[in-house]
Amino acid sequence: MSFTVPPAARSWIAVDADSHFPIQNLPFGMKGDGTLVTRVGDTLVSLPALAAEGLLPGQPGRYASLESLARSGGSAALSEVRRALYELIEASSPRLRDDAALREAACSPADDLHMALPMRPGAFLDFYSGIHHASNVGRMFRPEQPPLLPNYRHLPVGYNGRASSVVPSGVPVRRPKGQTKAPDADGPAFGPSRELDFELEMGFYLAEGCELGESIAVADAERHMAGMVIVNDWSARDVQRWEYQPLGPFLSKSFLTSVSPWLVTLDALEPFRVAGMAQEPEPLPHLRRGGDQIFDIRLEVRLQSARMTAPVTICTSNTKHLYWSMAQQLAHQTSNGTNVQVGDLYASGTISGEDEGTFGSLLELTWRGQSPIRLEETFEEREFLEDGDVVTMTAYALGDGFRVGFGEVTALVLPAKE
């Protein structure tokens, strides 16, 4: 049971034309005090307050968290609640609009808001589904070989990350320490990473899992998804370069992963489906896409140094550059019979375009530090991130007269601990 708000719909709650949160969005988020809310313009609407008045379907207890709402009926429960919310805040609906006491109890401004994670993941997985990023990395580190490894076009490459270090937007990232080895050194050294980097990614949370021994088919995978978020999966490139062979990332990735506060449902993103790039060779039957499983979502990265007065955009990209869809990622993850659970978080991998300025990491934007980017306001240069830098990512899909957005995920870089 899906529900997509009509494009022409409007709310009695004021919404700016460039807001990420028109009535067509109705995302889910958790305030820092543990209240499940949706957002319309710059107004938060409390789901427990509405449920206590019998204005939302089901018992009030299901609105204790987004996890509890998902467990009460999967993605269909989220669709059902979004429909009820729409009926309450649509422009002609008087029930909440004209009840001043209820409106005061349920609605609050989003100013200076502290938000928690939409869902606290029990598991975190990071894929490598941006083909242009994978190709760029291959050209940098394996110049004498084909840029993509032989398996890349046959399966969604990924690894299991660390859920305990997934944090909400606004939590600073402390420069990690690790082993690194300079090309001319006899052995490794331990200390702060000199090549701290961001990774522009999108992710999805699960609203429904599967039991051990079961698999989720590509055609059924989206039904298991609660919705999407922005993910900055920070990376220590110098640590990664030394540690990743033969088993892949470990300490270079596990120190922090930042997630945006608003979970945007696939219902809200339905109008922005696109076919995606052709997959050649055709994947094996259990991984073949059916229909349009890629979304047209615009992505942006802004950087502000400690000396700057305002951030500057250093990257723009789009989820259309993903080679493997979310449905294929989940189908691949469960194809061996592993069990997955409500709240599990999956990240796409770095999403880069084909041209300079669309690369989703400093590794690519500076081409491994060989071509530093210039910050015009202060004439600073960046090969990789420095202490005091603030990285902000944003994402939105552009409709006819509205946009469905994710807000921002932002973090300040702190020095390594002594």
Coordinates of C-alpha atoms in Angstrom, one line a residue:
M1 CA 0.0 0.0 0.0
S2 CA 1.9 3.1 -1.2
F3 CA 0.8 6.7 -1.1
T4 CA 2.1 9.5 -3.2
V5 CA 0.9 13.1 -2.5
P6 CA -0.5 14.8 -5.6
P7 CA 2.0 17.3 -7.1
A8 CA -0.5 20.2 -6.9
A9 CA -1.3 19.6 -3.2
R10 CA -0.6 22.4 -0.7
S11 CA -0.7 22.6 3.1
W12 CA -2.2 25.2 5.4
I13 CA 1.3 25.2 7.0
A14 CA 3.5 27.8 5.3
V15 CA 6.2 26.3 3.1
D16 CA 8.8 28.4 1.2
A17 CA 9.1 27.6 -2.5
D18 CA 12.6 26.2 -2.1
S19 CA 11.9 24.2 1.1
H20 CA 13.0 20.6 1.2
F21 CA 9.8 19.8 3.1
P22 CA 6.6 20.5 1.2
I23 CA 3.5 18.4 1.8
Q24 CA 4.7 16.1 -1.0
N25 CA 7.6 15.0 1.3
L26 CA 6.3 14.2 4.8
P27 CA 9.5 12.6 6.0
F28 CA 10.1 10.9 9.4
G29 CA 12.6 12.0 12.0
M30 CA 13.4 11.7 15.7
K31 CA 13.9 14.8 17.8
G32 CA 16.7 14.7 20.3
D33 CA 14.2 14.2 23.1
G34 CA 12.9 11.0 21.5
T35 CA 9.8 12.3 19.8
L36 CA 8.8 10.9 16.4
V37 CA 8.0 13.8 14.1
T38 CA 7.3 14.8 10.5
R39 CA 8.3 18.2 9.0
V40 CA 6.4 20.6 6.8
G41 CA 8.3 23.7 5.9
D42 CA 9.8 24.9 9.1
T43 CA 7.2 23.3 11.3
L44 CA 7.6 20.0 13.1
V45 CA 4.5 17.9 13.7
S46 CA 4.5 15.4 16.7
L47 CA 3.1 12.0 15.8
P48 CA 2.6 10.9 19.4
A49 CA 0.5 14.1 20.1
L50 CA -1.7 13.4 17.1
A51 CA -2.0 9.7 18.0
A52 CA -3.1 10.5 21.5
E53 CA -6.1 12.3 20.0
G54 CA -6.9 9.4 17.8
L55 CA -5.9 11.2 14.6
L56 CA -3.4 8.6 13.4
P57 CA -4.1 4.9 12.7
G58 CA -3.3 2.3 15.3
Q59 CA -2.5 2.5 19.0
P60 CA -0.4 5.4 20.3
G61 CA 2.3 3.0 21.4
R62 CA 3.3 2.4 17.8
Y63 CA 4.6 6.0 17.6
A64 CA 7.2 5.6 20.3
S65 CA 9.9 5.5 17.6
L66 CA 10.4 5.0 13.9
E67 CA 11.5 1.4 14.6
S68 CA 8.3 0.6 16.5
L69 CA 6.2 2.1 13.7
A70 CA 8.1 0.0 11.1
R71 CA 7.7 -3.1 13.2
S72 CA 3.9 -2.5 13.3
G73 CA 3.6 -3.1 9.5
G74 CA 6.7 -2.4 7.5
S75 CA 6.8 0.2 4.8
A76 CA 3.0 -0.2 4.4
A77 CA 2.6 1.3 7.9
L78 CA 4.7 4.3 6.9
S79 CA 2.5 4.8 3.9
E80 CA -0.6 4.5 6.0
V81 CA 0.6 7.2 8.4
R82 CA 1.8 9.5 5.7
R83 CA -1.7 9.4 4.1
A84 CA -3.3 10.2 7.5
L85 CA -0.8 13.1 8.0
Y86 CA -1.6 14.4 4.5
E87 CA -5.3 14.4 5.3
L88 CA -4.6 16.5 8.5
I89 CA -2.4 19.1 7.0
E90 CA -3.8 19.5 3.5
A91 CA -4.9 23.1 2.8
S92 CA -8.7 22.4 3.1
S93 CA -8.5 20.2 6.2
P94 CA -9.8 22.0 9.4
R95 CA -9.2 19.3 12.1
L96 CA -5.7 20.3 13.2
R97 CA -5.7 23.8 11.6
D98 CA -8.7 25.1 13.5
D99 CA -7.9 23.5 16.9
A100 CA -5.6 26.0 18.6
A101 CA -4.9 23.8 21.6
L102 CA -4.1 20.7 19.6
R103 CA -2.0 22.7 17.2
E104 CA 0.0 24.1 20.0
A105 CA 0.6 20.6 21.5
A106 CA 1.5 19.0 18.1
C107 CA 3.3 21.7 16.2
S108 CA 6.6 23.4 16.9
P109 CA 9.2 25.4 15.0
A110 CA 12.2 23.6 13.6
D111 CA 14.6 26.5 14.6
D112 CA 17.9 25.4 16.2
L113 CA 16.6 21.8 16.2
H114 CA 18.7 19.0 17.6
M115 CA 17.8 15.8 15.8
A116 CA 18.8 12.2 16.5
L117 CA 19.3 9.4 14.0
P118 CA 16.0 8.5 12.2
M119 CA 16.7 4.8 13.3
R120 CA 19.5 3.4 15.4
P121 CA 21.0 0.7 13.1
G122 CA 21.8 -2.7 14.4
A123 CA 23.9 -3.3 11.3
F124 CA 25.6 -1.0 8.7
L125 CA 26.7 -2.0 5.2
D126 CA 28.6 0.1 2.7
F127 CA 28.5 -0.6 -1.0
Y128 CA 30.7 0.5 -3.9
S129 CA 27.9 1.2 -6.4
G130 CA 29.1 4.5 -7.9
I131 CA 30.7 3.2 -11.1
H132 CA 32.5 6.5 -11.9
H133 CA 34.0 6.7 -8.4
A134 CA 35.1 3.0 -8.7
S135 CA 36.6 3.7 -12.2
N136 CA 38.5 6.8 -10.9
V137 CA 40.0 4.9 -8.0
G138 CA 41.0 2.2 -10.3
R139 CA 42.8 4.6 -12.6
M140 CA 44.6 6.2 -9.7
F141 CA 45.8 3.1 -8.0
R142 CA 46.0 0.6 -10.8
P143 CA 47.0 2.7 -13.8
E144 CA 48.4 -0.3 -15.8
Q145 CA 45.2 -2.3 -15.4
P146 CA 41.5 -1.9 -16.3
P147 CA 39.9 0.6 -13.9
L148 CA 37.2 -1.8 -12.8
L149 CA 38.0 -5.2 -11.3
P150 CA 36.4 -8.2 -13.1
N151 CA 33.6 -8.7 -10.6
Y152 CA 32.3 -5.1 -10.5
R153 CA 29.7 -5.4 -13.3
H154 CA 28.5 -8.8 -12.0
L155 CA 27.6 -8.0 -8.3
P156 CA 27.3 -5.0 -6.0
V157 CA 30.6 -4.9 -4.2
G158 CA 30.3 -4.1 -0.5
Y159 CA 31.5 -4.7 3.0
N160 CA 30.0 -4.9 6.5
G161 CA 30.8 -1.7 8.4
R162 CA 30.5 -0.7 12.1
A163 CA 27.0 0.4 13.3
S164 CA 28.2 1.7 16.6
S165 CA 29.9 4.7 15.0
V166 CA 27.0 5.8 12.9
V167 CA 26.0 9.3 14.2
P168 CA 23.5 12.0 13.4
S169 CA 24.2 15.3 11.6
G170 CA 26.0 17.8 13.8
V171 CA 28.2 15.4 15.7
P172 CA 31.9 16.4 15.0
V173 CA 34.3 14.0 13.4
R174 CA 37.6 13.6 15.2
R175 CA 40.6 13.0 13.1
P176 CA 41.3 9.3 13.4
K177 CA 44.7 7.7 14.1
G178 CA 46.0 4.6 12.4
Q179 CA 49.0 2.9 10.8
T180 CA 50.2 4.4 7.6
K181 CA 53.3 3.7 5.4
A182 CA 55.0 6.3 3.3
P183 CA 56.2 5.0 -0.2
D184 CA 59.8 5.5 0.8
A185 CA 59.6 4.3 4.4
D186 CA 61.0 0.9 5.5
G187 CA 57.9 0.2 7.7
P188 CA 54.7 1.7 8.9
A189 CA 54.1 4.5 11.5
F190 CA 51.2 5.2 13.8
G191 CA 49.6 8.6 14.2
P192 CA 46.8 10.9 13.0
S193 CA 45.6 10.5 9.4
R194 CA 46.9 13.1 7.1
E195 CA 44.4 12.2 4.4
L196 CA 41.0 12.6 6.0
D197 CA 38.2 12.6 3.3
F198 CA 34.5 12.7 3.0
E199 CA 32.4 10.4 0.8
L200 CA 29.2 11.6 -0.8
E201 CA 26.7 8.8 -0.4
M202 CA 23.0 8.0 -0.1
G203 CA 21.6 5.3 2.1
F204 CA 18.4 3.4 3.0
Y205 CA 17.0 1.9 6.2
L206 CA 15.1 -1.3 6.4
A207 CA 11.4 -1.3 7.6
E208 CA 11.2 -5.1 7.3
G209 CA 13.8 -7.9 7.6
C210 CA 14.0 -11.5 6.7
E211 CA 14.8 -14.7 8.7
L212 CA 18.0 -16.6 8.6
G213 CA 18.1 -18.8 5.5
E214 CA 15.7 -16.6 3.5
S215 CA 16.5 -14.3 0.6
I216 CA 14.8 -11.1 -0.6
A217 CA 14.1 -10.9 -4.4
V218 CA 15.0 -7.8 -6.4
A219 CA 11.4 -7.3 -7.3
D220 CA 10.3 -7.4 -3.6
A221 CA 13.3 -5.5 -2.1
E222 CA 11.8 -2.0 -2.0
R223 CA 8.9 -3.2 0.1
H224 CA 11.4 -3.9 2.8
M225 CA 12.8 -0.3 2.8
A226 CA 11.7 2.4 5.2
G227 CA 13.3 5.2 3.2
M228 CA 16.4 7.1 2.2
V229 CA 18.9 9.4 4.0
I230 CA 22.2 11.2 3.1
V231 CA 25.3 9.4 4.3
N232 CA 28.8 10.8 4.7
D233 CA 31.0 7.7 5.2
W234 CA 34.2 9.4 6.3
S235 CA 37.5 7.8 5.1
A236 CA 41.1 8.0 6.2
R237 CA 42.8 7.4 2.8
D238 CA 46.3 6.9 4.0
V239 CA 45.2 4.4 6.6
Q240 CA 43.1 2.6 4.0
R241 CA 45.9 2.4 1.5
W242 CA 48.1 0.5 4.0
E243 CA 45.4 -1.8 5.5
Y244 CA 43.0 -2.7 2.8
Q245 CA 44.9 -5.6 1.2
P246 CA 43.7 -8.3 1.2
L247 CA 40.4 -7.9 3.1
G248 CA 39.4 -4.3 2.5
P249 CA 38.6 -1.3 4.7
F250 CA 38.8 -1.6 8.5
L251 CA 40.0 1.2 10.8
S252 CA 40.1 3.6 7.9
K253 CA 36.3 3.6 7.7
S254 CA 35.0 2.5 11.2
F255 CA 35.7 5.7 13.1
L256 CA 32.6 7.6 12.0
T257 CA 29.7 7.6 9.6
S258 CA 27.4 10.7 9.5
V259 CA 23.7 10.4 8.6
S260 CA 21.1 13.1 7.8
P261 CA 18.1 13.4 10.2
W262 CA 15.2 13.0 7.9
L263 CA 14.1 9.7 6.4
V264 CA 12.4 10.3 3.0
T265 CA 10.1 7.5 2.0
L266 CA 10.2 5.8 -1.4
D267 CA 6.5 6.9 -1.8
A268 CA 7.7 10.6 -1.7
L269 CA 10.4 9.8 -4.2
E270 CA 8.1 7.9 -6.6
P271 CA 7.8 10.7 -9.1
F272 CA 11.6 10.9 -9.5
R273 CA 12.3 7.3 -10.7
V274 CA 14.5 6.9 -13.7
A275 CA 15.7 3.9 -15.7
G276 CA 19.4 4.3 -14.7
M277 CA 22.4 3.4 -16.7
A278 CA 22.4 0.2 -18.8
Q279 CA 24.0 -2.8 -17.1
E280 CA 26.4 -4.6 -19.3
P281 CA 26.7 -7.6 -19.2
E282 CA 23.2 -8.3 -18.0
P283 CA 23.4 -9.4 -14.4
L284 CA 22.6 -13.0 -13.4
P285 CA 18.8 -13.6 -13.0
H286 CA 18.7 -13.1 -9.2
L287 CA 20.1 -9.6 -9.7
R288 CA 18.3 -8.3 -12.7
R289 CA 16.4 -5.1 -12.3
G290 CA 12.7 -4.9 -13.0
G291 CA 11.4 -1.4 -13.8
D292 CA 13.0 1.9 -12.8
Q293 CA 14.9 1.4 -9.6
I294 CA 17.1 4.5 -9.7
F295 CA 16.1 8.0 -8.5
D296 CA 16.9 11.4 -9.9
I297 CA 18.2 13.1 -6.7
R298 CA 20.6 16.1 -6.9
L299 CA 23.5 16.0 -4.5
E300 CA 25.8 18.8 -3.3
V301 CA 28.9 19.1 -1.0
R302 CA 29.9 22.3 0.7
L303 CA 33.1 23.1 2.5
Q304 CA 33.9 25.8 5.0
S305 CA 37.3 26.3 6.6
A306 CA 37.8 27.9 10.0
R307 CA 38.9 31.1 8.3
M308 CA 36.0 31.4 5.8
T309 CA 32.8 33.3 6.5
A310 CA 30.6 31.1 4.3
P311 CA 30.7 27.7 2.8
V312 CA 31.5 27.1 -0.9
T313 CA 30.2 24.3 -3.1
I314 CA 32.9 21.9 -4.1
C315 CA 30.9 19.1 -5.7
T316 CA 27.6 18.5 -7.3
S317 CA 26.4 15.0 -8.3
N318 CA 23.3 12.9 -8.8
T319 CA 22.1 9.4 -7.7
K320 CA 21.6 8.6 -11.4
H321 CA 25.3 7.8 -11.4
L322 CA 24.8 4.6 -9.3
Y323 CA 25.4 1.5 -11.3
W324 CA 23.6 -0.9 -8.8
S325 CA 20.2 0.0 -7.4
M326 CA 19.2 -0.2 -3.8
A327 CA 17.0 -3.2 -4.6
Q328 CA 19.9 -5.0 -6.2
Q329 CA 22.1 -4.2 -3.2
L330 CA 19.6 -5.7 -0.7
A331 CA 18.9 -8.7 -3.0
H332 CA 22.6 -9.4 -3.2
Q333 CA 23.1 -9.0 0.6
T334 CA 20.5 -11.6 1.4
S335 CA 21.2 -14.0 -1.6
N336 CA 23.3 -16.2 0.7
G337 CA 20.6 -16.5 3.2
T338 CA 21.8 -14.0 5.8
N339 CA 19.1 -12.5 8.0
V340 CA 18.5 -8.7 8.0
Q341 CA 16.5 -6.6 10.5
V342 CA 14.4 -3.5 10.9
G343 CA 16.7 -0.5 11.2
D344 CA 19.6 -2.0 9.3
L345 CA 21.4 0.8 7.3
Y346 CA 22.8 0.4 3.8
A347 CA 25.0 3.0 2.1
S348 CA 25.5 3.3 -1.6
G349 CA 29.2 4.0 -1.9
T350 CA 30.6 7.3 -3.2
I351 CA 28.4 8.8 -5.9
S352 CA 30.6 10.6 -8.5
G353 CA 29.6 11.9 -11.9
E354 CA 31.8 11.7 -15.0
D355 CA 33.2 15.2 -15.0
E356 CA 35.5 17.2 -12.7
G357 CA 33.4 19.0 -10.1
T358 CA 31.0 16.0 -9.9
F359 CA 33.4 13.8 -8.0
G360 CA 32.1 12.8 -4.5
S361 CA 35.3 12.8 -2.6
L362 CA 38.5 14.9 -2.2
L363 CA 40.5 11.8 -3.3
E364 CA 39.0 12.4 -6.8
L365 CA 38.5 16.1 -6.7
T366 CA 42.2 16.6 -6.1
W367 CA 43.2 13.5 -7.9
R368 CA 45.0 11.9 -5.0
G369 CA 46.2 15.3 -3.8
Q370 CA 48.0 16.1 -7.0
S371 CA 45.6 19.0 -7.9
P372 CA 44.5 20.8 -4.7
I373 CA 41.2 22.6 -4.8
R374 CA 41.4 26.4 -4.1
L375 CA 39.0 28.1 -1.6
E376 CA 38.7 31.5 -3.3
E377 CA 37.6 33.5 -0.2
T378 CA 40.8 32.8 1.8
F379 CA 43.1 31.5 -1.0
E380 CA 43.5 28.3 1.0
E381 CA 44.1 25.0 -0.8
R382 CA 42.9 21.6 0.1
E383 CA 44.3 18.2 -0.8
F384 CA 42.4 16.6 2.0
L385 CA 40.4 17.9 5.0
E386 CA 42.1 20.0 7.7
D387 CA 41.1 20.5 11.3
G388 CA 38.4 23.2 11.6
D389 CA 36.8 22.4 8.3
V390 CA 33.1 21.9 8.2
V391 CA 31.6 19.5 5.5
T392 CA 27.9 19.8 4.7
M393 CA 26.0 17.6 2.2
T394 CA 22.5 18.2 0.9
A395 CA 20.2 16.3 -1.5
Y396 CA 16.9 16.9 -3.1
A397 CA 14.7 15.8 -6.0
L398 CA 13.2 18.6 -8.1
G399 CA 9.5 18.4 -9.0
D400 CA 7.1 20.8 -10.8
G401 CA 6.9 23.7 -8.4
F402 CA 8.3 21.9 -5.4
R403 CA 11.3 19.9 -4.2
V404 CA 11.5 16.8 -2.1
G405 CA 14.6 17.1 0.0
F406 CA 16.6 15.5 2.8
G407 CA 17.9 18.6 4.6
E408 CA 21.6 18.4 5.4
V409 CA 24.2 16.3 7.1
T410 CA 27.0 18.4 8.5
A411 CA 30.1 17.9 10.7
L412 CA 33.1 19.8 12.0
V413 CA 36.6 18.2 11.8
L414 CA 38.3 18.1 15.2
P415 CA 42.0 17.4 15.8
A416 CA 43.1 13.9 16.8
K417 CA 43.2 13.2 20.5
E418 CA 46.6 13.5 22.1

